[in-house]
Amino acid sequence: DIQMTQSPASLSASLGETVTIECLASEDIYSNLAWYQQKPGKSPQLLIYDASSLQDGVPSRFSGSESGTQYSLEINSLQSEDAATYFCQQHHDYPPTFGAGTKLELK
Amino acid sequence: QVKLQQSGAELVKPGASVKLSCKTSGYTFSTSYMSWFKQIPGQSIEWIGMIYAGDGGTGYNQKFKGKATLTVDTSSSTAYMDLSSLTTEDSAVYFCARRDYDGTYYWDWFAYWGQGTLVTVSS
């Protein structure tokens, strides 16, 4: 199975700041990466697919990028509603696998 | 609009089985794929397997073979997952999610999820 190493495990930021979350794939996944946001007691919400394509309805302050097997989710101009846990997921090979998650707290 | 409505929370005894449901609406169920996931609260998400509603064809994560059995009822547009020989390690929230489809291709990211079903295994 492809391993997704996600970092950091948690971070704290202030409203209006920019944060970056990263995922490292154990092998080449050819940009086949998605990002999800999950709030407590809720199901995951798709933010990004194919590493950088924004899902319909997702604010443009969310963006995805890649460099080799390293993938990043950037959130600009943090809003209070961005407090959540974020997961990456590779959709290159079966089984689909997820990162361990990053818990984002707003100061 | 696309909706996936999962069955309610379950409290089951060790060794028992449980059947979870995921009732869908707002799209053509018979040409869709449904995946199931496991998430222990506070932890990451695991893919259990997938079923194609058109013919009931399935694919499983090796880790969950023998534990989970996926079925569908196309007459009610509902997907099911049976979990057998339950242990405390099976206590988790289980989600169904539709494999994304753009009208031509299927993609292995998930835009539509059920709300989750909490399964608690306890004597």
Tab-separated table of C-alpha atoms in Angstrom:
chain	number	residue	atom	x	y	z
A	1	ASP	CA	0.000	0.000	0.000
A	2	ILE	CA	1.107	3.590	-0.649
A	3	GLN	CA	1.969	5.370	2.597
A	4	MET	CA	1.023	9.025	3.030
A	5	THR	CA	3.089	10.881	5.624
A	6	GLN	CA	1.294	14.056	6.643
A	7	SER	CA	2.729	16.955	8.628
A	8	PRO	CA	2.395	18.689	10.950
A	9	ALA	CA	0.063	16.702	13.199
A	10	SER	CA	-1.322	19.945	14.555
A	11	LEU	CA	-0.880	23.654	14.163
A	12	SER	CA	-2.235	26.840	15.576
A	13	ALA	CA	-2.680	30.019	13.579
A	14	SER	CA	-4.435	33.357	13.774
A	15	LEU	CA	-7.264	34.710	11.683
A	16	GLY	CA	-6.006	36.113	8.395
A	17	GLU	CA	-2.782	34.103	8.420
A	18	THR	CA	-1.649	31.593	5.803
A	19	VAL	CA	-0.878	27.974	6.699
A	20	THR	CA	0.574	25.064	4.761
A	21	ILE	CA	-0.017	21.358	5.343
A	22	GLU	CA	2.108	18.754	3.620
A	23	CYS	CA	1.855	15.139	2.551
A	24	LEU	CA	4.690	12.962	1.349
A	25	ALA	CA	3.843	9.905	-0.705
A	26	SER	CA	5.938	6.741	-0.355
A	27	GLU	CA	6.079	6.483	-4.145
A	28	ASP	CA	5.124	8.495	-7.186
A	29	ILE	CA	1.356	9.074	-7.266
A	30	TYR	CA	1.398	11.240	-10.396
A	31	SER	CA	-0.598	14.143	-8.920
A	32	ASN	CA	-3.396	11.800	-7.869
A	33	LEU	CA	-3.964	13.443	-4.512
A	34	ALA	CA	-7.033	14.825	-2.791
A	35	TRP	CA	-7.450	16.979	0.291
A	36	TYR	CA	-10.384	16.861	2.700
A	37	GLN	CA	-11.590	18.967	5.592
A	38	GLN	CA	-13.336	17.258	8.479
A	39	LYS	CA	-15.055	18.933	11.423
A	40	PRO	CA	-15.890	17.054	14.644
A	41	GLY	CA	-18.803	14.684	14.234
A	42	LYS	CA	-19.044	15.345	10.493
A	43	SER	CA	-18.053	13.516	7.349
A	44	PRO	CA	-15.010	14.624	5.321
A	45	GLN	CA	-15.560	17.388	2.766
A	46	LEU	CA	-13.588	17.293	-0.480
A	47	LEU	CA	-11.496	20.417	-1.044
A	48	ILE	CA	-8.977	19.559	-3.743
A	49	TYR	CA	-8.479	16.685	-6.204
A	50	ASP	CA	-5.743	15.929	-8.729
A	51	ALA	CA	-3.381	17.779	-6.405
A	52	SER	CA	-4.518	21.270	-7.404
A	53	SER	CA	-8.087	21.227	-8.776
A	54	LEU	CA	-10.519	23.054	-6.542
A	55	GLN	CA	-13.778	21.237	-5.874
A	56	ASP	CA	-16.919	23.173	-6.794
A	57	GLY	CA	-18.063	25.462	-4.016
A	58	VAL	CA	-14.769	25.464	-2.129
A	59	PRO	CA	-13.403	28.950	-1.379
A	60	SER	CA	-10.438	30.046	-3.470
A	61	ARG	CA	-8.345	30.619	-0.345
A	62	PHE	CA	-7.714	26.870	-0.472
A	63	SER	CA	-5.082	25.752	-2.958
A	64	GLY	CA	-3.005	22.661	-3.648
A	65	SER	CA	0.438	22.203	-5.135
A	66	GLU	CA	3.099	19.554	-5.587
A	67	SER	CA	6.818	19.071	-5.854
A	68	GLY	CA	7.827	15.541	-6.735
A	69	THR	CA	6.174	13.259	-4.206
A	70	GLN	CA	5.543	16.114	-1.778
A	71	TYR	CA	2.081	17.667	-1.855
A	72	SER	CA	0.891	20.792	-0.101
A	73	LEU	CA	-2.400	22.344	0.908
A	74	GLU	CA	-2.264	26.089	1.493
A	75	ILE	CA	-5.021	27.997	3.227
A	76	ASN	CA	-4.825	31.769	2.823
A	77	SER	CA	-6.553	34.413	4.904
A	78	LEU	CA	-7.639	31.969	7.598
A	79	GLN	CA	-11.254	32.240	8.676
A	80	SER	CA	-12.781	30.933	11.902
A	81	GLU	CA	-14.656	28.240	9.985
A	82	ASP	CA	-11.351	26.757	8.785
A	83	ALA	CA	-10.731	25.218	12.206
A	84	ALA	CA	-10.883	21.502	11.413
A	85	THR	CA	-8.792	18.437	10.717
A	86	TYR	CA	-7.368	18.082	7.218
A	87	PHE	CA	-6.523	14.814	5.486
A	88	CYS	CA	-4.725	14.005	2.280
A	89	GLN	CA	-5.685	10.933	0.242
A	90	GLN	CA	-3.903	9.367	-2.686
A	91	HIS	CA	-6.183	8.269	-5.500
A	92	HIS	CA	-3.486	6.742	-7.703
A	93	ASP	CA	-3.667	3.120	-6.629
A	94	TYR	CA	-5.761	0.706	-4.604
A	95	PRO	CA	-6.370	0.800	-1.774
A	96	PRO	CA	-6.856	4.567	-1.510
A	97	THR	CA	-4.864	5.662	1.542
A	98	PHE	CA	-5.045	8.697	3.772
A	99	GLY	CA	-2.590	10.734	5.743
A	100	ALA	CA	-2.803	10.779	9.536
A	101	GLY	CA	-4.436	14.197	9.553
A	102	THR	CA	-3.544	17.730	10.608
A	103	LYS	CA	-5.594	19.452	13.274
A	104	LEU	CA	-5.801	23.184	12.633
A	105	GLU	CA	-6.667	25.377	15.572
A	106	LEU	CA	-7.456	29.076	15.324
A	107	LYS	CA	-5.945	31.250	18.003
B	1	GLN	CA	-29.146	16.803	-5.080
B	2	VAL	CA	-27.014	13.817	-4.168
B	3	LYS	CA	-27.753	12.446	-0.697
B	4	LEU	CA	-26.373	9.481	1.198
B	5	GLN	CA	-28.316	8.692	4.371
B	6	GLN	CA	-26.768	6.148	6.711
B	7	SER	CA	-28.462	4.048	9.365
B	8	GLY	CA	-28.290	4.872	13.043
B	9	ALA	CA	-25.743	4.066	15.702
B	10	GLU	CA	-25.292	0.450	16.740
B	11	LEU	CA	-24.277	-1.116	20.035
B	12	VAL	CA	-23.322	-4.729	19.478
B	13	LYS	CA	-21.743	-7.502	21.502
B	14	PRO	CA	-18.379	-9.039	20.709
B	15	GLY	CA	-18.697	-11.894	18.263
B	16	ALA	CA	-21.895	-10.573	16.762
B	17	SER	CA	-22.488	-9.148	13.290
B	18	VAL	CA	-24.052	-5.892	12.190
B	19	LYS	CA	-25.464	-4.644	8.893
B	20	LEU	CA	-25.127	-0.965	8.050
B	21	SER	CA	-27.095	0.775	5.346
B	22	CYS	CA	-26.531	3.765	3.086
B	23	LYS	CA	-29.666	4.937	1.289
B	24	THR	CA	-29.019	7.136	-1.714
B	25	SER	CA	-30.988	9.649	-3.740
B	26	GLY	CA	-30.425	12.341	-6.344
B	27	TYR	CA	-28.444	10.314	-8.869
B	28	THR	CA	-28.513	7.086	-10.888
B	29	PHE	CA	-27.569	4.476	-8.309
B	30	SER	CA	-27.372	1.547	-10.731
B	31	THR	CA	-24.348	2.981	-12.577
B	32	SER	CA	-22.454	4.104	-9.500
B	33	TYR	CA	-19.765	2.785	-7.210
B	34	MET	CA	-20.011	3.008	-3.437
B	35	SER	CA	-17.022	2.879	-1.141
B	36	TRP	CA	-17.014	2.291	2.596
B	37	PHE	CA	-14.571	3.687	5.111
B	38	LYS	CA	-13.653	3.166	8.759
B	39	GLN	CA	-12.587	5.934	11.100
B	40	ILE	CA	-11.791	5.468	14.746
B	41	PRO	CA	-12.587	8.842	16.393
B	42	GLY	CA	-9.498	11.028	16.492
B	43	GLN	CA	-7.684	8.879	13.960
B	44	SER	CA	-7.263	8.640	10.214
B	45	ILE	CA	-9.552	7.096	7.611
B	46	GLU	CA	-9.257	3.613	6.119
B	47	TRP	CA	-10.795	2.417	2.875
B	48	ILE	CA	-12.660	-0.841	3.402
B	49	GLY	CA	-13.856	-1.643	-0.095
B	50	MET	CA	-16.070	-0.714	-2.984
B	51	ILE	CA	-19.089	-2.116	-4.806
B	52	TYR	CA	-20.448	-1.416	-8.269
B	53	ALA	CA	-24.235	-1.194	-8.038
B	54	GLY	CA	-24.712	-2.273	-11.644
B	55	ASP	CA	-23.612	-5.858	-11.106
B	56	GLY	CA	-22.658	-6.122	-7.436
B	57	GLY	CA	-18.987	-6.493	-8.276
B	58	THR	CA	-16.756	-5.787	-5.290
B	59	GLY	CA	-13.186	-4.951	-4.387
B	60	TYR	CA	-11.821	-5.037	-0.859
B	61	ASN	CA	-8.879	-3.749	1.068
B	62	GLN	CA	-6.930	-6.881	1.978
B	63	LYS	CA	-7.100	-5.792	5.626
B	64	PHE	CA	-10.903	-6.059	5.650
B	65	LYS	CA	-11.396	-9.242	3.656
B	66	GLY	CA	-13.441	-11.624	5.765
B	67	LYS	CA	-14.536	-8.763	8.017
B	68	ALA	CA	-16.722	-6.721	5.662
B	69	THR	CA	-19.189	-7.818	2.996
B	70	LEU	CA	-20.663	-5.240	0.632
B	71	THR	CA	-24.011	-5.600	-1.094
B	72	VAL	CA	-26.562	-3.386	-2.810
B	73	ASP	CA	-30.308	-3.304	-3.365
B	74	THR	CA	-30.895	-1.426	-6.592
B	75	SER	CA	-34.679	-1.425	-6.087
B	76	SER	CA	-34.215	0.876	-3.076
B	77	SER	CA	-30.949	2.524	-4.177
B	78	THR	CA	-29.331	1.344	-0.969
B	79	ALA	CA	-25.857	0.029	-0.256
B	80	TYR	CA	-25.127	-2.259	2.669
B	81	MET	CA	-22.094	-3.355	4.603
B	82	ASP	CA	-22.074	-6.430	6.834
B	83	LEU	CA	-19.425	-6.550	9.532
B	84	SER	CA	-18.893	-9.949	11.096
B	85	SER	CA	-17.221	-11.445	14.182
B	86	LEU	CA	-17.021	-8.042	15.767
B	87	THR	CA	-14.355	-7.183	18.317
B	88	THR	CA	-13.618	-3.991	20.223
B	89	GLU	CA	-11.178	-3.098	17.443
B	90	ASP	CA	-14.160	-2.724	15.109
B	91	SER	CA	-15.609	0.085	17.221
B	92	ALA	CA	-15.505	3.071	14.889
B	93	VAL	CA	-17.505	5.390	12.677
B	94	TYR	CA	-18.224	3.883	9.284
B	95	PHE	CA	-18.875	6.075	6.265
B	96	CYS	CA	-20.222	5.362	2.820
B	97	ALA	CA	-19.057	7.613	-0.005
B	98	ARG	CA	-19.775	7.664	-3.702
B	99	ARG	CA	-16.914	7.262	-6.140
B	100	ASP	CA	-16.882	10.451	-8.172
B	101	TYR	CA	-18.226	10.347	-11.727
B	102	ASP	CA	-18.108	13.096	-14.352
B	103	GLY	CA	-20.458	11.418	-16.792
B	104	THR	CA	-17.648	9.666	-18.613
B	105	TYR	CA	-15.031	8.567	-16.128
B	106	TYR	CA	-15.002	7.364	-12.542
B	107	TRP	CA	-12.487	8.912	-10.170
B	108	ASP	CA	-11.227	7.749	-6.825
B	109	TRP	CA	-11.840	10.883	-4.841
B	110	PHE	CA	-15.033	11.308	-2.856
B	111	ALA	CA	-17.255	14.366	-3.030
B	112	TYR	CA	-20.353	12.787	-1.516
B	113	TRP	CA	-20.348	11.112	1.880
B	114	GLY	CA	-22.928	9.768	4.243
B	115	GLN	CA	-23.088	11.224	7.731
B	116	GLY	CA	-21.477	8.159	9.277
B	117	THR	CA	-22.665	5.355	11.536
B	118	LEU	CA	-21.069	4.823	14.932
B	119	VAL	CA	-20.593	1.174	15.774
B	120	THR	CA	-19.711	0.384	19.382
B	121	VAL	CA	-18.676	-3.158	20.236
B	122	SER	CA	-19.075	-3.826	23.915
B	123	SER	CA	-20.347	-6.564	26.187
